[in-house]
XYZ file of C-alpha atoms in Angstrom:
330
model
C -17.783 -0.239 6.079
C -16.988 3.293 7.192
C -17.871 6.660 5.696
C -16.518 10.179 5.598
C -18.284 13.396 4.699
C -17.922 14.534 1.093
C -16.131 17.899 0.897
C -18.357 18.820 -2.046
C -21.967 18.219 -0.990
C -21.805 16.911 2.596
C -23.014 13.428 1.663
C -21.457 10.290 3.083
C -18.795 8.560 1.026
C -18.092 4.879 1.695
C -14.665 3.780 2.896
C -14.223 0.048 2.242
C -11.494 -0.342 4.892
C -11.200 -0.076 8.674
C -10.459 3.570 9.522
C -6.919 4.136 10.726
C -4.819 7.063 11.879
C -3.933 9.592 9.227
C -0.267 9.978 8.351
C 1.410 13.344 8.552
C 0.864 15.391 5.367
C 3.626 15.089 2.779
C 4.594 17.563 0.066
C 2.078 19.492 -1.959
C 0.659 18.301 -5.257
C 0.526 19.534 -8.847
C -2.577 18.186 -10.579
C -1.805 18.134 -14.299
C -3.547 17.552 -17.598
C -2.084 18.012 -21.069
C -3.724 17.864 -24.473
C -1.563 16.657 -27.339
C -1.362 16.337 -31.109
C -1.719 12.585 -30.728
C -0.670 9.620 -28.640
C 2.686 8.760 -30.209
C 6.083 9.489 -28.766
C 6.767 12.034 -31.527
C 3.550 13.928 -30.715
C 3.555 17.292 -28.994
C 1.820 19.082 -26.124
C -0.656 21.731 -27.316
C -2.135 22.827 -23.973
C -1.423 22.311 -20.295
C -3.445 22.892 -17.136
C -2.061 22.736 -13.600
C -3.857 23.024 -10.253
C -1.527 23.426 -7.291
C -2.752 21.780 -4.078
C -1.318 21.934 -0.601
C -0.571 18.795 1.418
C -4.222 18.541 2.518
C -5.509 18.727 -1.046
C -6.724 22.355 -0.911
C -6.327 24.353 -4.135
C -3.800 27.179 -3.815
C -3.383 28.226 -7.453
C -4.173 27.229 -11.020
C -2.564 27.907 -14.400
C -3.290 27.221 -18.062
C -1.565 27.796 -21.361
C -1.887 26.938 -25.015
C 1.284 25.640 -26.675
C 2.228 26.011 -30.328
C 3.460 22.545 -31.432
C 4.899 23.944 -34.690
C 3.020 21.224 -36.545
C -0.473 19.956 -37.288
C -2.622 20.043 -34.116
C -3.885 16.506 -34.656
C -7.404 15.358 -33.668
C -9.219 18.711 -33.477
C -12.499 16.816 -33.048
C -11.211 15.648 -29.654
C -9.420 18.643 -28.129
C -11.030 21.437 -30.181
C -7.762 23.316 -30.779
C -7.149 24.330 -34.386
C -3.914 25.425 -36.010
C -5.217 28.996 -36.162
C -5.916 28.993 -32.420
C -2.380 27.797 -31.683
C -0.519 29.938 -34.216
C 0.225 32.788 -31.785
C 0.658 30.593 -28.702
C 4.110 30.213 -27.106
C 6.194 27.139 -27.926
C 7.023 24.638 -25.192
C 10.545 25.998 -24.550
C 8.912 29.392 -23.988
C 6.588 28.046 -21.275
C 8.951 25.424 -19.833
C 10.110 27.645 -16.960
C 6.553 28.659 -15.994
C 5.443 25.037 -15.960
C 8.543 23.995 -14.008
C 7.755 26.553 -11.302
C 4.362 24.917 -10.819
C 5.716 21.356 -10.776
C 8.917 21.777 -8.798
C 8.968 20.199 -5.338
C 5.492 18.692 -5.752
C 4.095 15.259 -6.450
C 2.536 15.262 -9.907
C -1.040 13.945 -10.011
C -2.700 12.942 -13.278
C -5.272 10.535 -14.663
C -3.339 7.851 -16.551
C -0.277 9.646 -15.189
C 2.254 7.658 -17.200
C 0.966 9.250 -20.409
C 1.041 12.840 -19.091
C 4.480 12.309 -17.538
C 5.929 10.862 -20.749
C 4.566 13.704 -22.890
C 5.839 16.381 -20.494
C 9.192 14.648 -20.017
C 9.755 14.396 -23.764
C 8.971 18.073 -24.251
C 11.547 19.012 -21.627
C 14.074 16.652 -23.227
C 13.560 18.332 -26.600
C 14.313 21.642 -24.907
C 17.506 20.230 -23.396
C 15.976 20.211 -19.911
C 14.568 17.763 -17.381
C 11.087 18.030 -15.969
C 11.403 18.855 -12.218
C 9.211 15.947 -11.130
C 10.474 13.109 -8.955
C 7.231 11.299 -8.121
C 3.751 10.984 -9.545
C 0.378 9.591 -8.505
C -2.052 8.112 -10.999
C -5.670 8.663 -9.937
C -6.656 5.526 -11.840
C -4.381 3.493 -9.572
C -5.514 5.381 -6.470
C -9.172 4.665 -7.291
C -8.323 0.984 -7.663
C -6.435 0.910 -4.357
C -9.438 2.535 -2.663
C -11.692 -0.148 -4.216
C -14.066 2.504 -5.545
C -17.003 0.844 -7.344
C -16.315 2.379 -10.755
C -17.514 0.820 -14.043
C -14.190 1.672 -15.725
C -11.053 3.780 -15.348
C -12.340 6.878 -17.138
C -12.087 10.316 -15.544
C -15.799 10.825 -16.222
C -16.629 7.768 -14.073
C -14.441 9.016 -11.227
C -16.017 12.472 -11.494
C -19.527 11.001 -11.425
C -18.708 8.967 -8.306
C -17.679 12.083 -6.384
C -20.399 14.264 -7.905
C -18.001 16.536 -9.789
C -19.346 18.164 -12.945
C -17.282 18.074 -16.123
C -17.838 21.300 -18.040
C -15.525 20.791 -21.015
C -13.991 17.351 -21.482
C -10.559 17.322 -23.135
C -9.904 20.905 -22.140
C -6.662 20.802 -20.136
C -7.745 23.390 -17.572
C -11.176 21.880 -16.949
C -9.836 18.329 -16.842
C -7.219 19.475 -14.304
C -9.983 21.164 -12.252
C -12.107 18.019 -12.278
C -9.098 15.948 -11.317
C -8.232 18.298 -8.458
C -11.803 18.053 -7.165
C -11.838 14.257 -7.224
C -8.303 13.969 -5.850
C -9.079 15.837 -2.636
C -11.752 13.405 -1.369
C -9.661 10.499 -2.676
C -6.755 11.806 -0.603
C -9.019 12.065 2.446
C -10.286 8.516 1.929
C -6.771 7.160 1.607
C -5.464 8.931 4.692
C -8.440 8.095 6.890
C -8.345 4.448 5.807
C -4.566 4.147 6.086
C -4.197 3.306 2.404
C -0.731 4.339 1.149
C -0.647 6.710 -1.795
C 0.570 4.958 -4.983
C 3.697 7.085 -5.414
C 5.722 6.170 -8.500
C 9.227 7.383 -9.280
C 9.397 9.356 -12.531
C 11.934 8.049 -15.031
C 13.001 10.809 -17.433
C 12.187 9.972 -21.047
C 15.048 10.473 -23.468
C 14.074 8.240 -26.436
C 12.924 11.081 -28.655
C 13.076 9.077 -31.849
C 15.111 11.526 -33.897
C 14.663 9.319 -36.955
C 10.916 9.732 -37.158
C 8.714 8.295 -39.819
C 7.718 10.510 -42.774
C 4.197 10.699 -41.310
C 5.574 11.996 -38.004
C 7.727 14.542 -39.810
C 4.664 15.818 -41.669
C 2.868 16.107 -38.366
C 0.050 13.646 -38.974
C -1.846 12.264 -36.002
C -0.886 8.883 -34.587
C -3.597 6.608 -33.177
C -1.372 4.704 -30.758
C 0.720 5.977 -27.882
C 3.875 4.204 -28.945
C 3.930 3.306 -32.648
C 4.995 -0.282 -33.209
C 8.305 -0.825 -34.968
C 8.293 -3.144 -37.957
C 10.385 -6.109 -36.885
C 11.174 -9.455 -38.519
C 9.045 -12.368 -37.360
C 10.463 -14.451 -34.534
C 11.922 -17.614 -36.108
C 11.046 -19.818 -33.127
C 7.607 -21.208 -32.198
C 6.198 -20.174 -28.842
C 7.209 -22.781 -26.208
C 4.591 -21.531 -23.736
C 4.624 -19.587 -20.497
C 7.695 -18.789 -18.500
C 7.940 -20.520 -15.109
C 9.433 -18.744 -12.110
C 12.860 -20.110 -11.263
C 13.524 -21.321 -14.796
C 15.291 -19.522 -17.668
C 13.591 -17.888 -20.599
C 13.473 -19.911 -23.824
C 13.780 -18.733 -27.410
C 10.389 -18.096 -28.966
C 8.685 -16.949 -25.752
C 6.241 -14.081 -26.256
C 7.194 -11.123 -24.041
C 5.119 -7.956 -23.560
C 6.393 -4.785 -21.877
C 4.314 -2.018 -20.316
C 4.898 1.132 -18.255
C 8.032 3.103 -17.394
C 11.416 1.443 -17.865
C 14.763 2.864 -16.809
C 16.294 1.212 -19.874
C 15.318 2.800 -23.187
C 12.290 0.787 -24.334
C 13.551 0.129 -27.848
C 16.932 -0.965 -26.499
C 15.171 -3.336 -24.110
C 13.114 -4.762 -26.969
C 16.178 -5.071 -29.221
C 18.032 -7.039 -26.545
C 15.072 -9.400 -26.148
C 14.802 -9.956 -29.909
C 18.539 -10.568 -30.219
C 18.126 -13.281 -27.571
C 15.465 -14.986 -29.704
C 12.352 -13.761 -27.900
C 9.181 -12.444 -29.522
C 8.057 -8.940 -28.497
C 4.273 -8.919 -28.283
C 2.304 -5.686 -28.698
C -0.510 -6.986 -26.488
C -1.207 -9.610 -23.829
C -3.255 -12.736 -24.502
C -3.487 -16.257 -23.114
C -0.481 -17.084 -25.330
C 1.796 -14.453 -23.760
C 4.734 -16.050 -21.957
C 5.688 -13.110 -19.735
C 4.800 -9.485 -18.966
C 7.597 -7.099 -17.991
C 6.464 -4.142 -15.888
C 7.652 -2.077 -12.954
C 3.995 -1.443 -12.022
C 2.262 -4.866 -11.928
C -0.852 -3.429 -10.298
C -1.395 -0.694 -12.893
C -4.592 -0.272 -14.888
C -2.818 -0.414 -18.246
C -4.482 -2.702 -20.774
C -1.538 -5.120 -20.736
C -1.405 -5.317 -16.941
C -5.171 -5.918 -16.708
C -5.015 -8.658 -19.335
C -2.074 -10.270 -17.551
C -4.103 -10.449 -14.337
C -7.095 -11.880 -16.221
C -5.051 -14.579 -17.954
C -2.710 -15.304 -15.050
C 0.288 -14.315 -17.178
C 3.593 -14.374 -15.240
C 4.898 -10.890 -14.413
C 8.435 -9.730 -13.623
C 10.073 -6.355 -13.084
C 12.611 -4.765 -15.401
C 15.637 -5.695 -13.274
C 14.578 -9.337 -13.090
C 13.972 -9.402 -16.836
C 17.457 -8.019 -17.523
C 18.863 -10.814 -15.384
C 16.819 -13.405 -17.304
C 18.078 -12.016 -20.620
C 21.611 -12.998 -19.655
C 20.800 -16.685 -20.185
C 18.049 -17.483 -22.664
C 18.108 -21.185 -23.491
C 17.808 -22.435 -27.077
C 14.442 -23.600 -28.376
C 14.227 -27.417 -28.126
C 13.288 -27.633 -31.794
C 16.523 -25.951 -32.888
């Protein structure tokens, strides 16, 4: 066990790996947090905070803005932003260029980065633009790779570990500040221990769901990140888990999590057309998990590891979809 000096209070921080040579610094970082009207794909960004860091993790600038979502602000009891507070704020297209200037050429860093990336990417898509982000780092994944002894994946737990004080949880600027302060020592730990940064390519989101539900059109808050589509029940019983090297079989329960290059609903439709069951969660009955990030801290990925559920990437799954064998009971 090795230790480095905390940049915040001078105390020793444990490094659970043999210390190795530090790699040359890469590009700078943009530490990001957004607050939103909800967690669904039709929800909107209502505030954004960005801390710009250089390649060594030192803060060089910070920026914050409210954003008028042109709809109900959603769970005010969480983010504290009322409709009246947002009424005179700029819309996303009006702040898109300012945000792009702070993201361009940098690696985006966020806590549960897939969520922040998807929300930002969708806002740019609505504006007819593409978010200028090529790679992201999720601090939840980085904490896992560093084997930090955290009780859970919450930002508050990561902040407590590094002794960083949260002043206003669910405020985009303060959450971005906290994240910047915990990312710098995390970056030092990773580089001194020779642990590679968990860089993930950003796939631009384009499935805006133009045909939204009446609730989404009214602007009501959604309690799930990606609302489940009502689909007919799979007509085939579950034949069990998929085995590597064998084809998929009709009735197998397939869950999907994380970024996919193929539109998610198209991917699900293709699986259902082949006779598979799309599962909204992972359990011991799940036949297969499809993910491009098998080591992520998403609920589905964690459950898959707990249950020993087989996992394949998107490309492999698309190959498997080409030949799904009939259910033996058919």
